[in-house]
């Protein structure tokens, strides 16, 4: 067991972990941040995406010990300071970009990382970027639409609700 | 003008806020005091005799609290099939026992034969490795035709791998044979409906808890139907009295059928919790999901279509082999029969239909209903062969369908496969499709694709499905062992807000938003004062859950009936308050008034009166304002649609890309158009997945070759286009109070044949007239091979 300390959503967090403990396990277990999900065991679904030092990372691909000293942001840290939904979160609700909600935290975290690097992505760029995030419910239509809307683009021409 | 509230509006989903902020509560998010962890030992061979399981070493491992094997459950019941099918000769189907843990034999890779409970999941995993299992590998059978022909036996005690050999409708067989013999054209197609893994993004998980003080059990589980799970565990598997077992299905991350069924892990965690006096939890890894969730589809079908010269359909005849896997999952026998054979007339007035289905045991994971369940298989067979017939007869594919559609004035229409369709207008759907998909502009788009060196093809399709599953009387005659009603309780609280307890379960469908729209409209009050309660058997009335596009049609109807009762009682209370007779009371916009006067009381005042019944006619009216209704429909509902897809095929590589997809559906009345469109989008992606990417395969030894996202291709965002969906052609259901038909499965039913039709069209137009069919998934390798001839 080793001690790890990190900043999670702006607050100091620490705990004892085994060498094999994954970051996602540390977040979900000892820290109780269950918004970050686990949807696979081969690092392909993206349900576990968080930000580590500002970069999108699949939290199932990183040991907790590797995040020692890092700044970590999870879905629980994405709302505005007053508790209202952030721009991306609000766009997902406005455009029905989620159904069961299981992929959603990872989608929102990936979308935030995309928009940081590419503030006005095209449809093709959004779709390409989401390669590592699987959603089984939405058929992606409204996720792509929501992300484009969150970037300030007019999505009213995109078909259907 | 779109409505901004009530029926027909699209309010934002209220459940979204908790999901978007990481506050959803899925089963694996629940942590109980003193909880322990279960990990299962699973078979690595597809068929094997369990010679010995030595758990001594595992039991001595650090943190290990208990180890269970099949022997521990030898004396309890098995997980039953929910539907009895009789073979053509009248013999009942074969029903081998499905134990909690494999005992004596393992029958598919992943079949659990032991479980370790430990303080941590890691300790349990380590201890599973220390179990010494001597399992003698036996020859396995995975191919259905080989299984029927007398390969290795999956269940020795039944002496055959054929579960049943079913005919529908047996009495129509001779007439169908004769019609086919006499017809000028008969087309034949052999096709595979590929095996799929449902892949809800949340893996299955269960937590068992036992209170030694009260003797009460609680099961938290990823279920689409908590009461059904409770019933199965209580009545068939563990014998826990129903009133001592509470089943909670909290937030559930998608189901698509795979979470309808009861699985052995649920029984194990309950039994272990009792033995240890501590909560026992288990969460599947994705690999376990691939190995053990009920898979979908997996049919091999020969279909024949007999036509007149002008393309009039005379008969459909099919012979289908349906894989049920190693054990009968709860609805596995209904899916290839009554959810498939009964739909084999499609949207058509064809006079003769005969369906033969042989259900076959193999050494593979159980196969059961997956989004659409039987209806995608029926639609695929019908719509593929119609396309082939159109091509051979030189009739436009839209035109041949139109010539055979059941006409609007023929409803109610009894199909040659025995169902009575209540309403529909299939030409209207096709008209709408022509406009929205701009079918007349296809040629120009094809030329543009050709200029880029791509082969463009157009596929169309029409489908019908039977939803709102469904009338207990009917399904009872057909072999169902359960009723298929649903239930709702509307509780008006003293302060006027409302809790609606429903038997349906929402795992993505948005019930928490849509159901209040219905109640609010009926009561003339604000949606925000209505709360939906679901997923907890101790809070909700006995309902059958969510599958088969039934939530709104069946449970929503129960909500309407219960709300009607609320209004009726509130009217009496209002009459008393207004000193008028019941008959003179009008109810509108949340107000009860005496007809022709300005005297009125609001709904909230009536509610308060019901709970503070001072000056109350208690001899005539009970205090309180709470009503329950059970609703059992008179028939299935019959959504239908017309779909079009345009694909581009790269002639160099065989890569298919979906360029345009238009789905026009008749769902009857629509409560929340935004949610309905979302349901169609999701179904379309699953159908595109089936058509182009997804395929679960086993090798001849029964090893699963697609057990992770590395070898099972899920559709991703860049595999699909923006879809055009429409549900403005509405022929309301005639027998439920909302006139709704259900929308959850349509996309997955209508899209696979549309895509395959489009790819075949592209290749045909590209001069490859030898290509009449390609089996799904249409991977680049398969398309390329087909192009080579
Ligand atoms: S859980 Fe991390 S990618 Fe699937
Ligand atoms: S919303 Fe259910 S998996 Fe994406």
GROMACS .gro file of C-alpha atoms in nm, chain B residues 135-477:
model
  343
  296UNK     CA    1  -1.336  -3.034  -1.576
  297UNK     CA    2  -1.319  -3.300  -1.844
  298UNK     CA    3  -1.360  -3.127  -2.177
  299UNK     CA    4  -1.621  -3.282  -2.407
  300UNK     CA    5  -1.682  -3.213  -2.774
  301UNK     CA    6  -1.888  -2.897  -2.811
  302UNK     CA    7  -2.158  -2.808  -3.057
  303UNK     CA    8  -2.202  -2.451  -3.177
  304UNK     CA    9  -2.344  -2.487  -3.527
  305UNK     CA   10  -2.721  -2.527  -3.519
  306UNK     CA   11  -2.755  -2.762  -3.810
  307UNK     CA   12  -2.482  -2.984  -3.668
  308UNK     CA   13  -2.657  -2.974  -3.332
  309UNK     CA   14  -2.981  -3.091  -3.490
  310UNK     CA   15  -2.807  -3.355  -3.697
  311UNK     CA   16  -2.691  -3.528  -3.383
  312UNK     CA   17  -2.369  -3.365  -3.268
  313UNK     CA   18  -2.265  -3.358  -2.905
  314UNK     CA   19  -2.551  -3.312  -2.662
  315UNK     CA   20  -2.576  -2.993  -2.462
  316UNK     CA   21  -2.812  -3.158  -2.213
  317UNK     CA   22  -2.765  -3.534  -2.197
  318UNK     CA   23  -3.085  -3.588  -2.003
  319UNK     CA   24  -3.313  -3.466  -2.282
  320UNK     CA   25  -3.145  -3.673  -2.550
  321UNK     CA   26  -3.169  -3.409  -2.825
  322UNK     CA   27  -3.052  -3.058  -2.900
  323UNK     CA   28  -3.388  -2.959  -3.044
  324UNK     CA   29  -3.587  -2.762  -2.789
  325UNK     CA   30  -3.895  -2.751  -3.009
  326UNK     CA   31  -4.000  -2.771  -3.372
  327UNK     CA   32  -4.282  -2.522  -3.405
  328UNK     CA   33  -4.522  -2.455  -3.690
  329UNK     CA   34  -4.722  -2.137  -3.738
  330UNK     CA   35  -4.992  -2.166  -3.838
  331UNK     CA   36  -4.980  -2.542  -3.875
  332UNK     CA   37  -5.327  -2.555  -4.028
  333UNK     CA   38  -5.212  -2.315  -4.302
  334UNK     CA   39  -4.919  -2.527  -4.403
  335UNK     CA   40  -5.083  -2.725  -4.680
  336UNK     CA   41  -5.248  -2.419  -4.834
  337UNK     CA   42  -4.918  -2.233  -4.830
  338UNK     CA   43  -4.736  -2.524  -4.991
  339UNK     CA   44  -5.002  -2.544  -5.260
  340UNK     CA   45  -4.995  -2.172  -5.328
  341UNK     CA   46  -4.620  -2.178  -5.368
  342UNK     CA   47  -4.644  -2.474  -5.602
  343UNK     CA   48  -4.900  -2.297  -5.820
  344UNK     CA   49  -4.734  -1.954  -5.833
  345UNK     CA   50  -4.561  -1.833  -6.149
  346UNK     CA   51  -4.264  -1.696  -5.952
  347UNK     CA   52  -4.102  -1.828  -5.639
  348UNK     CA   53  -3.797  -1.659  -5.492
  349UNK     CA   54  -3.578  -1.825  -5.232
  350UNK     CA   55  -3.320  -1.676  -5.002
  351UNK     CA   56  -3.108  -1.828  -4.730
  352UNK     CA   57  -2.997  -1.575  -4.478
  353UNK     CA   58  -2.834  -1.540  -4.144
  354UNK     CA   59  -2.960  -1.304  -3.879
  355UNK     CA   60  -2.631  -1.246  -3.703
  356UNK     CA   61  -2.580  -1.307  -3.337
  357UNK     CA   62  -2.546  -0.987  -3.136
  358UNK     CA   63  -2.439  -0.892  -2.787
  359UNK     CA   64  -2.673  -0.628  -2.643
  360UNK     CA   65  -2.400  -0.427  -2.474
  361UNK     CA   66  -2.589  -0.193  -2.250
  362UNK     CA   67  -2.306   0.034  -2.140
  363UNK     CA   68  -2.363  -0.041  -1.774
  364UNK     CA   69  -2.252  -0.398  -1.708
  365UNK     CA   70  -2.484  -0.613  -1.499
  366UNK     CA   71  -2.443  -0.579  -1.123
  367UNK     CA   72  -2.623  -0.713  -0.816
  368UNK     CA   73  -2.603  -0.658  -0.442
  369UNK     CA   74  -2.771  -0.900  -0.203
  370UNK     CA   75  -2.854  -0.795   0.151
  371UNK     CA   76  -3.020  -0.984   0.435
  372UNK     CA   77  -3.154  -0.856   0.763
  373UNK     CA   78  -3.136  -1.134   1.023
  374UNK     CA   79  -3.359  -0.929   1.253
  375UNK     CA   80  -3.658  -0.929   1.021
  376UNK     CA   81  -3.569  -1.205   0.779
  377UNK     CA   82  -3.602  -0.958   0.493
  378UNK     CA   83  -3.390  -0.979   0.182
  379UNK     CA   84  -3.305  -0.688  -0.046
  380UNK     CA   85  -3.165  -0.724  -0.394
  381UNK     CA   86  -3.028  -0.423  -0.577
  382UNK     CA   87  -2.992  -0.522  -0.937
  383UNK     CA   88  -2.964  -0.401  -1.294
  384UNK     CA   89  -3.314  -0.499  -1.399
  385UNK     CA   90  -3.575  -0.374  -1.644
  386UNK     CA   91  -3.847  -0.531  -1.429
  387UNK     CA   92  -3.795  -0.565  -1.055
  388UNK     CA   93  -4.122  -0.745  -0.988
  389UNK     CA   94  -4.060  -1.007  -1.252
  390UNK     CA   95  -3.715  -1.071  -1.107
  391UNK     CA   96  -3.866  -1.104  -0.762
  392UNK     CA   97  -4.131  -1.343  -0.889
  393UNK     CA   98  -3.876  -1.566  -1.058
  394UNK     CA   99  -3.646  -1.577  -0.756
  395UNK     CA  100  -3.933  -1.634  -0.514
  396UNK     CA  101  -4.147  -1.878  -0.702
  397UNK     CA  102  -3.888  -2.076  -0.895
  398UNK     CA  103  -3.532  -2.039  -0.774
  399UNK     CA  104  -3.478  -1.974  -0.403
  400UNK     CA  105  -3.828  -1.992  -0.263
  401UNK     CA  106  -3.789  -1.670  -0.063
  402UNK     CA  107  -4.146  -1.553   0.007
  403UNK     CA  108  -4.226  -1.259  -0.217
  404UNK     CA  109  -4.315  -1.046   0.081
  405UNK     CA  110  -3.971  -1.107   0.226
  406UNK     CA  111  -3.783  -1.005  -0.086
  407UNK     CA  112  -3.749  -0.647  -0.198
  408UNK     CA  113  -3.600  -0.593  -0.542
  409UNK     CA  114  -3.463  -0.251  -0.626
  410UNK     CA  115  -3.355  -0.160  -0.977
  411UNK     CA  116  -3.212   0.188  -0.925
  412UNK     CA  117  -3.073   0.388  -1.217
  413UNK     CA  118  -2.998   0.135  -1.485
  414UNK     CA  119  -2.757   0.210  -1.766
  415UNK     CA  120  -2.946   0.070  -2.061
  416UNK     CA  121  -3.102  -0.270  -2.103
  417UNK     CA  122  -3.215  -0.345  -2.459
  418UNK     CA  123  -3.359  -0.672  -2.338
  419UNK     CA  124  -3.051  -0.809  -2.168
  420UNK     CA  125  -3.169  -0.691  -1.825
  421UNK     CA  126  -3.520  -0.834  -1.848
  422UNK     CA  127  -3.405  -1.173  -1.737
  423UNK     CA  128  -3.317  -1.319  -1.404
  424UNK     CA  129  -2.958  -1.441  -1.389
  425UNK     CA  130  -2.792  -1.679  -1.147
  426UNK     CA  131  -2.567  -1.410  -1.003
  427UNK     CA  132  -2.874  -1.246  -0.847
  428UNK     CA  133  -2.966  -1.564  -0.662
  429UNK     CA  134  -2.608  -1.620  -0.555
  430UNK     CA  135  -2.561  -1.282  -0.389
  431UNK     CA  136  -2.888  -1.326  -0.199
  432UNK     CA  137  -2.803  -1.673  -0.076
  433UNK     CA  138  -2.452  -1.566   0.017
  434UNK     CA  139  -2.577  -1.258   0.201
  435UNK     CA  140  -2.800  -1.477   0.413
  436UNK     CA  141  -2.521  -1.721   0.489
  437UNK     CA  142  -2.268  -1.451   0.581
  438UNK     CA  143  -2.506  -1.202   0.738
  439UNK     CA  144  -2.337  -0.933   0.533
  440UNK     CA  145  -2.417  -0.764   0.201
  441UNK     CA  146  -2.261  -0.935  -0.100
  442UNK     CA  147  -2.198  -0.744  -0.419
  443UNK     CA  148  -2.098  -0.836  -0.769
  444UNK     CA  149  -2.037  -0.628  -1.080
  445UNK     CA  150  -1.968  -0.787  -1.416
  446UNK     CA  151  -1.659  -0.695  -1.606
  447UNK     CA  152  -1.730  -0.623  -1.972
  448UNK     CA  153  -1.570  -0.956  -2.055
  449UNK     CA  154  -1.822  -1.129  -1.830
  450UNK     CA  155  -2.099  -0.940  -2.005
  451UNK     CA  156  -1.988  -1.075  -2.338
  452UNK     CA  157  -1.972  -1.427  -2.198
  453UNK     CA  158  -2.293  -1.434  -1.997
  454UNK     CA  159  -2.546  -1.165  -2.086
  455UNK     CA  160  -2.825  -1.310  -2.296
  456UNK     CA  161  -2.728  -1.257  -2.659
  457UNK     CA  162  -2.969  -1.165  -2.938
  458UNK     CA  163  -3.088  -1.283  -3.282
  459UNK     CA  164  -2.885  -1.578  -3.420
  460UNK     CA  165  -3.130  -1.718  -3.672
  461UNK     CA  166  -3.056  -1.909  -3.990
  462UNK     CA  167  -3.353  -1.884  -4.223
  463UNK     CA  168  -3.465  -2.005  -4.558
  464UNK     CA  169  -3.746  -1.789  -4.688
  465UNK     CA  170  -3.955  -1.832  -5.000
  466UNK     CA  171  -4.182  -1.571  -5.154
  467UNK     CA  172  -4.432  -1.669  -5.419
  468UNK     CA  173  -4.560  -1.391  -5.647
  469UNK     CA  174  -4.794  -1.333  -5.937
  470UNK     CA  175  -4.654  -1.178  -6.258
  471UNK     CA  176  -4.747  -0.830  -6.136
  472UNK     CA  177  -4.567  -0.875  -5.807
  473UNK     CA  178  -4.873  -0.958  -5.599
  474UNK     CA  179  -4.757  -1.168  -5.305
  475UNK     CA  180  -4.918  -1.510  -5.285
  476UNK     CA  181  -4.727  -1.674  -5.002
  477UNK     CA  182  -4.436  -1.652  -4.761
  478UNK     CA  183  -4.287  -1.972  -4.628
  479UNK     CA  184  -3.992  -1.985  -4.390
  480UNK     CA  185  -3.786  -2.242  -4.215
  481UNK     CA  186  -3.578  -2.098  -3.934
  482UNK     CA  187  -3.318  -2.242  -3.701
  483UNK     CA  188  -3.311  -2.031  -3.387
  484UNK     CA  189  -3.022  -2.063  -3.145
  485UNK     CA  190  -3.129  -2.064  -2.781
  486UNK     CA  191  -2.779  -2.124  -2.648
  487UNK     CA  192  -2.697  -2.357  -2.365
  488UNK     CA  193  -2.993  -2.280  -2.136
  489UNK     CA  194  -3.339  -2.136  -2.183
  490UNK     CA  195  -3.335  -1.773  -2.076
  491UNK     CA  196  -3.671  -1.642  -1.953
  492UNK     CA  197  -3.817  -1.525  -2.285
  493UNK     CA  198  -3.596  -1.720  -2.520
  494UNK     CA  199  -3.874  -1.945  -2.639
  495UNK     CA  200  -4.118  -1.661  -2.710
  496UNK     CA  201  -3.874  -1.457  -2.915
  497UNK     CA  202  -3.831  -1.680  -3.222
  498UNK     CA  203  -4.196  -1.790  -3.214
  499UNK     CA  204  -4.466  -1.548  -3.108
  500UNK     CA  205  -4.255  -1.236  -3.154
  501UNK     CA  206  -4.132  -1.354  -3.493
  502UNK     CA  207  -4.361  -1.603  -3.664
  503UNK     CA  208  -4.671  -1.394  -3.602
  504UNK     CA  209  -4.514  -1.100  -3.785
  505UNK     CA  210  -4.424  -1.294  -4.097
  506UNK     CA  211  -4.697  -1.131  -4.305
  507UNK     CA  212  -4.538  -0.789  -4.261
  508UNK     CA  213  -4.744  -0.494  -4.381
  509UNK     CA  214  -4.892  -0.704  -4.656
  510UNK     CA  215  -5.222  -0.857  -4.748
  511UNK     CA  216  -5.048  -1.177  -4.856
  512UNK     CA  217  -5.300  -1.461  -4.811
  513UNK     CA  218  -5.067  -1.747  -4.716
  514UNK     CA  219  -4.797  -1.760  -4.453
  515UNK     CA  220  -4.634  -2.057  -4.294
  516UNK     CA  221  -4.347  -2.044  -4.050
  517UNK     CA  222  -4.144  -2.329  -3.912
  518UNK     CA  223  -3.898  -2.263  -3.630
  519UNK     CA  224  -3.660  -2.514  -3.480
  520UNK     CA  225  -3.509  -2.390  -3.155
  521UNK     CA  226  -3.171  -2.543  -3.095
  522UNK     CA  227  -2.950  -2.585  -2.790
  523UNK     CA  228  -2.582  -2.517  -2.849
  524UNK     CA  229  -2.278  -2.471  -2.626
  525UNK     CA  230  -2.303  -2.094  -2.639
  526UNK     CA  231  -2.438  -1.825  -2.408
  527UNK     CA  232  -2.817  -1.817  -2.381
  528UNK     CA  233  -2.992  -1.618  -2.653
  529UNK     CA  234  -3.299  -1.412  -2.577
  530UNK     CA  235  -3.488  -1.098  -2.669
  531UNK     CA  236  -3.267  -0.808  -2.775
  532UNK     CA  237  -3.415  -0.474  -2.888
  533UNK     CA  238  -3.689  -0.573  -3.132
  534UNK     CA  239  -3.677  -0.939  -3.038
  535UNK     CA  240  -3.803  -1.160  -3.319
  536UNK     CA  241  -3.952  -0.871  -3.512
  537UNK     CA  242  -3.617  -0.760  -3.659
  538UNK     CA  243  -3.562  -1.117  -3.771
  539UNK     CA  244  -3.907  -1.133  -3.933
  540UNK     CA  245  -3.867  -0.794  -4.098
  541UNK     CA  246  -3.522  -0.878  -4.225
  542UNK     CA  247  -3.635  -1.199  -4.391
  543UNK     CA  248  -3.946  -1.047  -4.547
  544UNK     CA  249  -3.791  -0.726  -4.665
  545UNK     CA  250  -3.481  -0.884  -4.808
  546UNK     CA  251  -3.674  -1.128  -5.020
  547UNK     CA  252  -3.918  -0.862  -5.135
  548UNK     CA  253  -3.624  -0.661  -5.257
  549UNK     CA  254  -3.491  -0.961  -5.440
  550UNK     CA  255  -3.831  -1.027  -5.599
  551UNK     CA  256  -3.868  -0.664  -5.707
  552UNK     CA  257  -3.531  -0.674  -5.875
  553UNK     CA  258  -3.599  -1.000  -6.055
  554UNK     CA  259  -3.946  -0.894  -6.165
  555UNK     CA  260  -3.826  -0.552  -6.274
  556UNK     CA  261  -4.063  -0.369  -6.042
  557UNK     CA  262  -3.953  -0.067  -5.841
  558UNK     CA  263  -3.896  -0.169  -5.477
  559UNK     CA  264  -4.130   0.103  -5.349
  560UNK     CA  265  -4.396   0.007  -5.601
  561UNK     CA  266  -4.392  -0.366  -5.523
  562UNK     CA  267  -4.449  -0.288  -5.156
  563UNK     CA  268  -4.730  -0.046  -5.231
  564UNK     CA  269  -4.904  -0.305  -5.448
  565UNK     CA  270  -4.919  -0.540  -5.153
  566UNK     CA  271  -4.981  -0.309  -4.859
  567UNK     CA  272  -5.285  -0.363  -4.642
  568UNK     CA  273  -5.505  -0.069  -4.736
  569UNK     CA  274  -5.635   0.188  -4.487
  570UNK     CA  275  -5.996   0.075  -4.534
  571UNK     CA  276  -5.907  -0.286  -4.451
  572UNK     CA  277  -5.839  -0.222  -4.081
  573UNK     CA  278  -5.890  -0.396  -3.850
  574UNK     CA  279  -5.704  -0.648  -4.061
  575UNK     CA  280  -5.631  -1.005  -3.968
  576UNK     CA  281  -5.300  -1.104  -4.122
  577UNK     CA  282  -5.226  -1.444  -4.265
  578UNK     CA  283  -4.997  -1.495  -3.965
  579UNK     CA  284  -5.290  -1.452  -3.729
  580UNK     CA  285  -5.255  -1.107  -3.574
  581UNK     CA  286  -5.525  -0.843  -3.595
  582UNK     CA  287  -5.370  -0.508  -3.692
  583UNK     CA  288  -5.593  -0.233  -3.555
  584UNK     CA  289  -5.482   0.069  -3.756
  585UNK     CA  290  -5.226   0.181  -4.007
  586UNK     CA  291  -5.168   0.368  -4.327
  587UNK     CA  292  -4.864   0.229  -4.499
  588UNK     CA  293  -4.899   0.428  -4.820
  589UNK     CA  294  -4.900   0.750  -4.620
  590UNK     CA  295  -4.573   0.645  -4.461
  591UNK     CA  296  -4.424   0.568  -4.800
  592UNK     CA  297  -4.543   0.903  -4.937
  593UNK     CA  298  -4.382   1.084  -4.648
  594UNK     CA  299  -4.064   0.887  -4.695
  595UNK     CA  300  -4.051   0.981  -5.063
  596UNK     CA  301  -4.057   1.348  -4.967
  597UNK     CA  302  -3.829   1.346  -4.666
  598UNK     CA  303  -3.569   1.115  -4.815
  599UNK     CA  304  -3.591   1.301  -5.145
  600UNK     CA  305  -3.604   0.972  -5.329
  601UNK     CA  306  -3.642   1.153  -5.658
  602UNK     CA  307  -3.307   1.324  -5.602
  603UNK     CA  308  -3.124   0.996  -5.561
  604UNK     CA  309  -3.003   0.976  -5.920
  605UNK     CA  310  -2.819   1.307  -5.894
  606UNK     CA  311  -2.655   1.201  -5.569
  607UNK     CA  312  -2.558   0.871  -5.725
  608UNK     CA  313  -2.389   1.052  -6.010
  609UNK     CA  314  -2.201   1.270  -5.762
  610UNK     CA  315  -2.082   0.962  -5.577
  611UNK     CA  316  -1.979   0.800  -5.902
  612UNK     CA  317  -1.772   1.106  -5.984
  613UNK     CA  318  -1.580   1.040  -5.660
  614UNK     CA  319  -1.534   0.677  -5.757
  615UNK     CA  320  -1.796   0.549  -5.511
  616UNK     CA  321  -2.089   0.317  -5.574
  617UNK     CA  322  -2.406   0.465  -5.433
  618UNK     CA  323  -2.709   0.255  -5.352
  619UNK     CA  324  -3.059   0.319  -5.223
  620UNK     CA  325  -3.246   0.082  -4.996
  621UNK     CA  326  -3.606   0.109  -4.885
  622UNK     CA  327  -3.802  -0.095  -4.642
  623UNK     CA  328  -4.132  -0.105  -4.464
  624UNK     CA  329  -4.196  -0.281  -4.138
  625UNK     CA  330  -4.466  -0.355  -3.889
  626UNK     CA  331  -4.416  -0.468  -3.532
  627UNK     CA  332  -4.635  -0.592  -3.252
  628UNK     CA  333  -4.568  -0.385  -2.942
  629UNK     CA  334  -4.721  -0.299  -2.613
  630UNK     CA  335  -4.648  -0.655  -2.507
  631UNK     CA  336  -4.934  -0.735  -2.425
  632UNK     CA  337  -5.271  -0.890  -2.368
  633UNK     CA  338  -5.259  -1.154  -2.095
  634UNK     CA  339  -5.553  -1.343  -2.241
  635UNK     CA  340  -5.388  -1.370  -2.578
  636UNK     CA  341  -5.038  -1.450  -2.459
  637UNK     CA  342  -5.182  -1.701  -2.214
  638UNK     CA  343  -5.338  -1.896  -2.500
   0.00000   0.00000   0.00000
